[in-house]
């Protein structure tokens, strides 16, 4: 199995990187990671997890067909590491209203949640949705087009070719779940570094300092960029604050040990999540026990290496992947050293 796709996209015209004009949609990332963590840790404290998990929509045939050439299965210590592919969408299937049935749509967010074999932490790698690469059977395109062309199986195949390692499980999440989870936690506390008037929540002011946000306020806080002189840069910093707050809320001892609180969070997650049908509630219970000591500070975030933005031959604005740096990422996924890579 080659360490990079056999056919790399042709070079494109480079442009100066914008001020994070195309930041990845971190709201989806937050909810996607929280959703997976919720069901994992819930196995420790919630007696009716099986019933709750059974209510989660399942994605049938989420993985490439047996005839497709996939990366080899990991061996040795790395064999027990897990890679979850999280696909974010702001709309359900066009014809059915299903989260799982989103073929024909482009994924707004593409994230890999890596759970190491030692279960000592979590690593979250974002793949910019405009990343330009070779999609198997379709030629060069943005990575988010894989879902549109061939549904979840082609999205899995494309990402596996990029990281050189297998995807173990897939989850699709929708945008509406973000607010619901925040409210189920009773809101979150953040320490806002810069006061601003909200663009997305008319008439609301976010003062500087510590404050408590409900779901509606948290969503507006995460989306704000117009109020800042450095736009998306401050938005990214604010979003990181919110990620930590949400994960801290879900993984706090008072939540983990209270079946009522965890049950409320599960109830908020369930309608907004679809997951592959190979993941069972028993798997999640076992994973929850293994992750019982992981807290928000044990979660690392990073982005796949990129080489600025550019323009494709057909005029599309794209993100150029850094193909020279990609082998180190692939090695990290195969050797289960993603955590060390994320800390660099």
Coordinates of C-alpha atoms in Angstrom, one line a residue:
X1 CA 0.0 0.0 0.0
X2 CA 1.6 3.3 -1.1
X3 CA 2.1 5.9 1.6
X4 CA 0.4 8.6 -0.6
X5 CA -2.2 8.3 -3.3
X6 CA -0.6 6.8 -6.5
X7 CA -1.8 9.8 -8.5
X8 CA -1.4 13.1 -6.8
X9 CA -3.3 16.1 -8.0
X10 CA -1.5 18.3 -10.5
X11 CA 0.0 21.5 -9.0
X12 CA -2.3 24.5 -8.9
X13 CA -1.8 28.2 -8.9
X14 CA -0.9 29.3 -5.3
X15 CA -2.4 32.3 -3.6
X16 CA -1.5 34.0 -0.4
X17 CA -3.2 32.3 2.5
X18 CA -6.3 34.2 3.5
X19 CA -7.0 35.1 7.2
X20 CA -8.5 31.6 7.7
X21 CA -11.3 32.4 5.2
X22 CA -12.1 28.7 5.0
X23 CA -11.8 27.7 8.7
X24 CA -13.2 24.2 9.3
X25 CA -16.6 24.2 10.8
X26 CA -15.6 23.6 14.4
X27 CA -19.2 23.5 15.6
X28 CA -19.6 20.2 13.8
X29 CA -16.3 19.0 15.2
X30 CA -17.4 19.8 18.8
X31 CA -20.6 18.0 18.5
X32 CA -19.1 15.0 16.6
X33 CA -16.4 14.5 19.2
X34 CA -18.8 15.0 22.1
X35 CA -21.3 12.6 20.6
X36 CA -18.8 9.8 20.3
X37 CA -17.4 10.5 23.8
X38 CA -20.9 10.7 25.3
X39 CA -21.8 7.2 24.2
X40 CA -18.4 5.8 25.2
X41 CA -18.3 7.2 28.7
X42 CA -22.0 6.6 29.2
X43 CA -21.4 2.9 29.2
X44 CA -19.9 3.2 32.7
X45 CA -22.9 4.8 34.4
X46 CA -26.1 4.4 32.4
X47 CA -27.8 1.0 32.8
X48 CA -30.1 1.5 29.8
X49 CA -27.3 2.5 27.3
X50 CA -28.3 -0.4 25.0
X51 CA -31.9 1.0 24.6
X52 CA -30.5 4.5 24.0
X53 CA -28.0 3.3 21.5
X54 CA -30.6 1.2 19.7
X55 CA -32.4 4.5 19.0
X56 CA -29.4 5.9 17.2
X57 CA -29.8 5.8 13.4
X58 CA -27.4 3.2 11.9
X59 CA -25.5 3.6 8.6
X60 CA -25.7 0.3 6.6
X61 CA -22.8 -0.6 4.4
X62 CA -20.7 2.3 5.6
X63 CA -17.4 0.8 4.5
X64 CA -15.9 0.1 1.1
X65 CA -16.8 -3.1 -0.7
X66 CA -14.6 -6.2 -0.2
X67 CA -13.2 -5.7 -3.7
X68 CA -11.7 -2.3 -2.9
X69 CA -8.0 -2.1 -2.1
X70 CA -7.8 -0.7 1.5
X71 CA -4.9 -0.1 3.8
X72 CA -3.8 -3.2 5.7
X73 CA -5.2 -3.9 9.1
X74 CA -2.9 -2.7 11.8
X75 CA -0.9 -5.3 13.8
X76 CA 0.9 -5.4 17.1
X77 CA 0.1 -2.8 19.7
X78 CA -1.5 -0.4 17.1
X79 CA -4.1 -3.1 16.3
X80 CA -6.3 -2.0 19.2
X81 CA -6.1 1.7 18.4
X82 CA -9.3 3.1 16.8
X83 CA -10.0 5.7 14.1
X84 CA -13.5 7.3 14.0
X85 CA -14.4 9.3 10.9
X86 CA -16.8 12.1 11.7
X87 CA -18.7 13.6 8.9
X88 CA -20.7 16.8 9.6
X89 CA -23.8 17.9 7.6
X90 CA -26.2 20.8 8.1
X91 CA -29.0 19.0 6.3
X92 CA -30.5 15.5 6.5
X93 CA -31.1 13.3 3.5
X94 CA -33.0 15.3 0.8
X95 CA -35.7 12.7 0.3
X96 CA -36.0 10.8 3.6
X97 CA -35.0 13.2 6.4
X98 CA -32.4 10.6 7.5
X99 CA -29.0 11.6 8.9
X100 CA -27.5 8.4 7.5
X101 CA -28.9 8.9 4.0
X102 CA -26.9 11.9 2.9
X103 CA -25.5 10.7 -0.4
X104 CA -25.6 13.5 -2.9
X105 CA -24.5 16.0 -0.3
X106 CA -21.1 17.4 0.4
X107 CA -19.8 17.0 4.0
X108 CA -19.3 20.3 5.7
X109 CA -16.7 18.9 8.1
X110 CA -14.4 15.9 7.9
X111 CA -12.7 14.9 11.2
X112 CA -10.8 11.9 12.4
X113 CA -11.0 11.0 16.1
X114 CA -8.0 8.8 17.0
X115 CA -8.2 6.7 20.2
X116 CA -4.8 5.3 21.0
X117 CA -4.2 1.7 22.1
X118 CA -3.3 2.8 25.6
X119 CA -6.5 4.9 25.9
X120 CA -4.5 7.7 27.5
X121 CA -6.1 10.5 25.5
X122 CA -7.8 11.5 22.3
X123 CA -6.4 13.1 19.1
X124 CA -8.7 15.0 16.7
X125 CA -7.4 15.7 13.2
X126 CA -9.3 18.0 10.8
X127 CA -9.2 17.6 7.1
X128 CA -10.3 20.9 5.4
X129 CA -13.3 20.3 3.3
X130 CA -11.7 22.1 0.3
X131 CA -8.6 19.9 0.3
X132 CA -7.7 19.0 -3.3
X133 CA -6.9 15.3 -4.0
X134 CA -7.7 12.3 -6.1
X135 CA -11.1 10.7 -5.3
X136 CA -11.0 7.0 -6.4
X137 CA -12.9 6.6 -9.6
X138 CA -13.7 10.3 -10.1
X139 CA -10.5 12.1 -10.6
X140 CA -9.3 15.3 -8.9
X141 CA -11.8 17.1 -6.6
X142 CA -12.3 18.6 -3.2
X143 CA -12.3 15.9 -0.5
X144 CA -15.9 16.7 0.6
X145 CA -17.1 15.7 -2.9
X146 CA -16.5 12.0 -2.1
X147 CA -19.6 11.9 0.0
X148 CA -21.6 13.4 -2.8
X149 CA -20.2 11.0 -5.5
X150 CA -20.4 7.7 -3.6
X151 CA -21.9 8.2 -0.2
X152 CA -20.2 7.2 3.1
X153 CA -18.2 4.2 1.6
X154 CA -16.4 6.4 -0.9
X155 CA -15.8 9.0 1.8
X156 CA -14.2 6.3 4.0
X157 CA -12.1 5.0 1.0
X158 CA -10.9 8.5 0.2
X159 CA -9.9 9.3 3.7
X160 CA -8.2 5.9 4.2
X161 CA -6.1 6.5 1.1
X162 CA -5.1 9.9 2.5
X163 CA -4.0 8.7 6.0
X164 CA -2.8 5.3 4.9
X165 CA -4.7 3.5 7.7
X166 CA -8.1 1.9 8.2
X167 CA -11.2 3.8 9.5
X168 CA -12.8 1.6 12.2
X169 CA -16.1 3.4 12.6
X170 CA -18.0 6.2 11.0
X171 CA -20.4 8.8 12.5
X172 CA -22.5 11.4 10.7
X173 CA -23.7 14.3 12.8
X174 CA -26.0 17.3 12.1
X175 CA -25.7 20.9 13.2
X176 CA -28.8 21.0 15.4
X177 CA -27.3 18.8 18.0
X178 CA -24.8 21.3 19.1
X179 CA -27.4 23.5 20.9
X180 CA -29.2 20.5 22.3
X181 CA -26.1 19.1 24.0
X182 CA -25.1 22.4 25.5
X183 CA -28.5 22.8 27.0
X184 CA -28.5 19.2 28.3
X185 CA -25.4 20.0 30.2
X186 CA -27.1 23.0 31.8
X187 CA -24.9 25.4 29.7
X188 CA -21.2 25.9 29.8
X189 CA -18.8 28.3 31.5
X190 CA -16.2 30.1 29.4
X191 CA -13.7 32.9 30.1
X192 CA -14.2 35.3 27.2
X193 CA -11.0 37.2 26.3
X194 CA -12.7 40.0 24.2
X195 CA -16.0 41.7 24.7
X196 CA -18.2 42.0 21.6
X197 CA -21.7 42.6 20.3
X198 CA -23.1 39.4 18.7
X199 CA -23.8 39.5 15.0
X200 CA -25.7 36.1 15.1
X201 CA -27.7 36.9 18.3
X202 CA -29.1 40.4 17.7
X203 CA -28.9 42.6 20.7
X204 CA -26.8 40.3 22.8
X205 CA -23.4 41.4 24.2
X206 CA -20.7 39.0 25.3
X207 CA -18.8 40.8 28.0
X208 CA -15.2 40.1 28.8
X209 CA -14.5 37.6 31.5
X210 CA -16.2 34.5 32.9
X211 CA -19.8 33.8 31.9
X212 CA -22.3 31.1 31.6
X213 CA -23.7 30.3 28.1
X214 CA -26.8 28.4 27.2
X215 CA -27.1 26.5 23.8
X216 CA -28.3 29.5 21.8
X217 CA -25.6 31.8 23.2
X218 CA -22.9 29.2 22.8
X219 CA -23.8 28.7 19.1
X220 CA -23.6 32.5 18.5
X221 CA -20.3 32.7 20.4
X222 CA -18.8 29.9 18.3
X223 CA -19.9 31.5 15.0
X224 CA -18.8 35.1 15.6
X225 CA -16.1 36.6 13.4
X226 CA -17.4 40.0 12.3
X227 CA -16.9 41.6 15.6
X228 CA -13.1 41.1 15.6
X229 CA -10.4 43.0 13.8
X230 CA -8.6 39.7 13.1
X231 CA -11.9 37.9 12.1
X232 CA -11.4 34.2 11.9
X233 CA -8.3 34.1 14.0
X234 CA -10.2 35.2 17.1
X235 CA -13.2 33.0 16.2
X236 CA -10.9 30.0 16.2
X237 CA -9.5 30.9 19.6
X238 CA -13.1 31.3 20.9
X239 CA -14.1 28.0 19.4
X240 CA -11.3 26.3 21.2
X241 CA -12.5 27.7 24.5
X242 CA -15.9 26.3 23.7
X243 CA -14.6 22.8 22.8
X244 CA -12.8 22.6 26.1
X245 CA -15.9 23.7 28.0
X246 CA -18.2 21.2 26.3
X247 CA -15.8 18.3 26.8
X248 CA -15.2 19.3 30.4
X249 CA -18.9 19.3 31.0
X250 CA -19.5 15.9 29.4
X251 CA -16.4 14.3 31.1
X252 CA -16.8 15.9 34.5
X253 CA -17.2 13.5 37.4
X254 CA -20.5 15.0 38.4
X255 CA -21.9 14.2 34.9
X256 CA -20.3 10.8 34.6
X257 CA -21.6 9.6 37.9
X258 CA -25.1 10.9 37.6
X259 CA -27.3 8.6 35.4
X260 CA -29.9 11.4 35.1
X261 CA -27.4 13.9 33.8
X262 CA -25.8 11.5 31.4
X263 CA -29.1 10.3 30.3
X264 CA -30.2 13.8 29.4
X265 CA -27.0 14.3 27.3
X266 CA -27.6 11.0 25.6
X267 CA -31.1 12.1 24.8
X268 CA -29.8 15.3 23.3
X269 CA -27.3 13.5 21.1
X270 CA -29.4 10.6 19.9
X271 CA -31.6 12.4 17.3
X272 CA -28.6 14.1 15.7
X273 CA -26.3 11.2 15.2
X274 CA -26.0 8.2 12.8
X275 CA -23.2 5.6 13.2
X276 CA -22.1 2.6 11.3
X277 CA -24.0 -0.6 12.1
X278 CA -20.8 -2.5 13.1
X279 CA -20.4 -0.5 16.3
X280 CA -22.4 -2.2 19.1
X281 CA -23.5 -0.9 22.5
X282 CA -21.2 -3.6 24.1
X283 CA -18.3 -2.1 22.2
X284 CA -19.1 1.3 23.6
X285 CA -19.4 0.0 27.2
X286 CA -16.0 -1.6 26.9
X287 CA -14.6 1.6 25.4
X288 CA -16.2 3.7 28.1
X289 CA -14.5 1.7 30.8
X290 CA -11.1 2.1 29.1
X291 CA -11.6 5.9 28.7
X292 CA -12.9 6.5 32.2
X293 CA -9.8 8.5 33.3
X294 CA -9.6 10.7 30.1
X295 CA -10.6 14.3 30.6
X296 CA -10.8 17.4 28.4
X297 CA -7.1 18.3 28.9
X298 CA -6.2 14.9 27.4
X299 CA -7.7 15.8 24.0
X300 CA -5.5 17.3 21.3
X301 CA -6.5 19.1 18.1
X302 CA -4.6 19.5 14.9
X303 CA -5.1 19.9 11.1
X304 CA -3.7 17.7 8.4
X305 CA -0.6 19.5 6.9
X306 CA -1.5 22.0 4.2
X307 CA 0.4 24.2 1.8
X308 CA -1.8 27.2 1.5
X309 CA -4.7 27.8 -0.8
X310 CA -4.9 28.0 -4.6
X311 CA -7.2 27.8 -7.6
X312 CA -8.0 24.6 -9.6
X313 CA -8.0 24.7 -13.4
X314 CA -11.7 25.0 -13.4
X315 CA -11.6 28.1 -11.1
X316 CA -12.5 26.5 -7.8
X317 CA -10.8 27.9 -4.7
X318 CA -9.1 25.0 -3.0
X319 CA -6.8 24.0 -0.1
X320 CA -3.5 22.5 -1.2
X321 CA -2.4 19.5 0.9
X322 CA 1.3 19.4 1.9
X323 CA 2.2 16.1 0.2
X324 CA 5.8 16.2 1.5
X325 CA 4.6 16.3 5.1
X326 CA 1.9 13.7 4.6
X327 CA 4.1 10.6 5.0
X328 CA 4.8 11.5 8.7
X329 CA 1.0 11.7 9.3
X330 CA 0.5 8.3 7.6
X331 CA 3.3 6.8 9.7
X332 CA 1.7 8.2 12.9
X333 CA -1.7 6.6 12.1
X334 CA -0.1 3.3 11.3
X335 CA 2.2 3.3 14.3
X336 CA -0.4 4.7 16.8
X337 CA 1.7 7.8 17.5
X338 CA -0.9 10.4 16.4
X339 CA -0.9 11.9 19.9
X340 CA 2.8 12.8 19.7
X341 CA 2.2 14.3 16.2
X342 CA -0.7 16.4 17.6
X343 CA 1.5 17.8 20.3
X344 CA 4.1 19.2 17.9

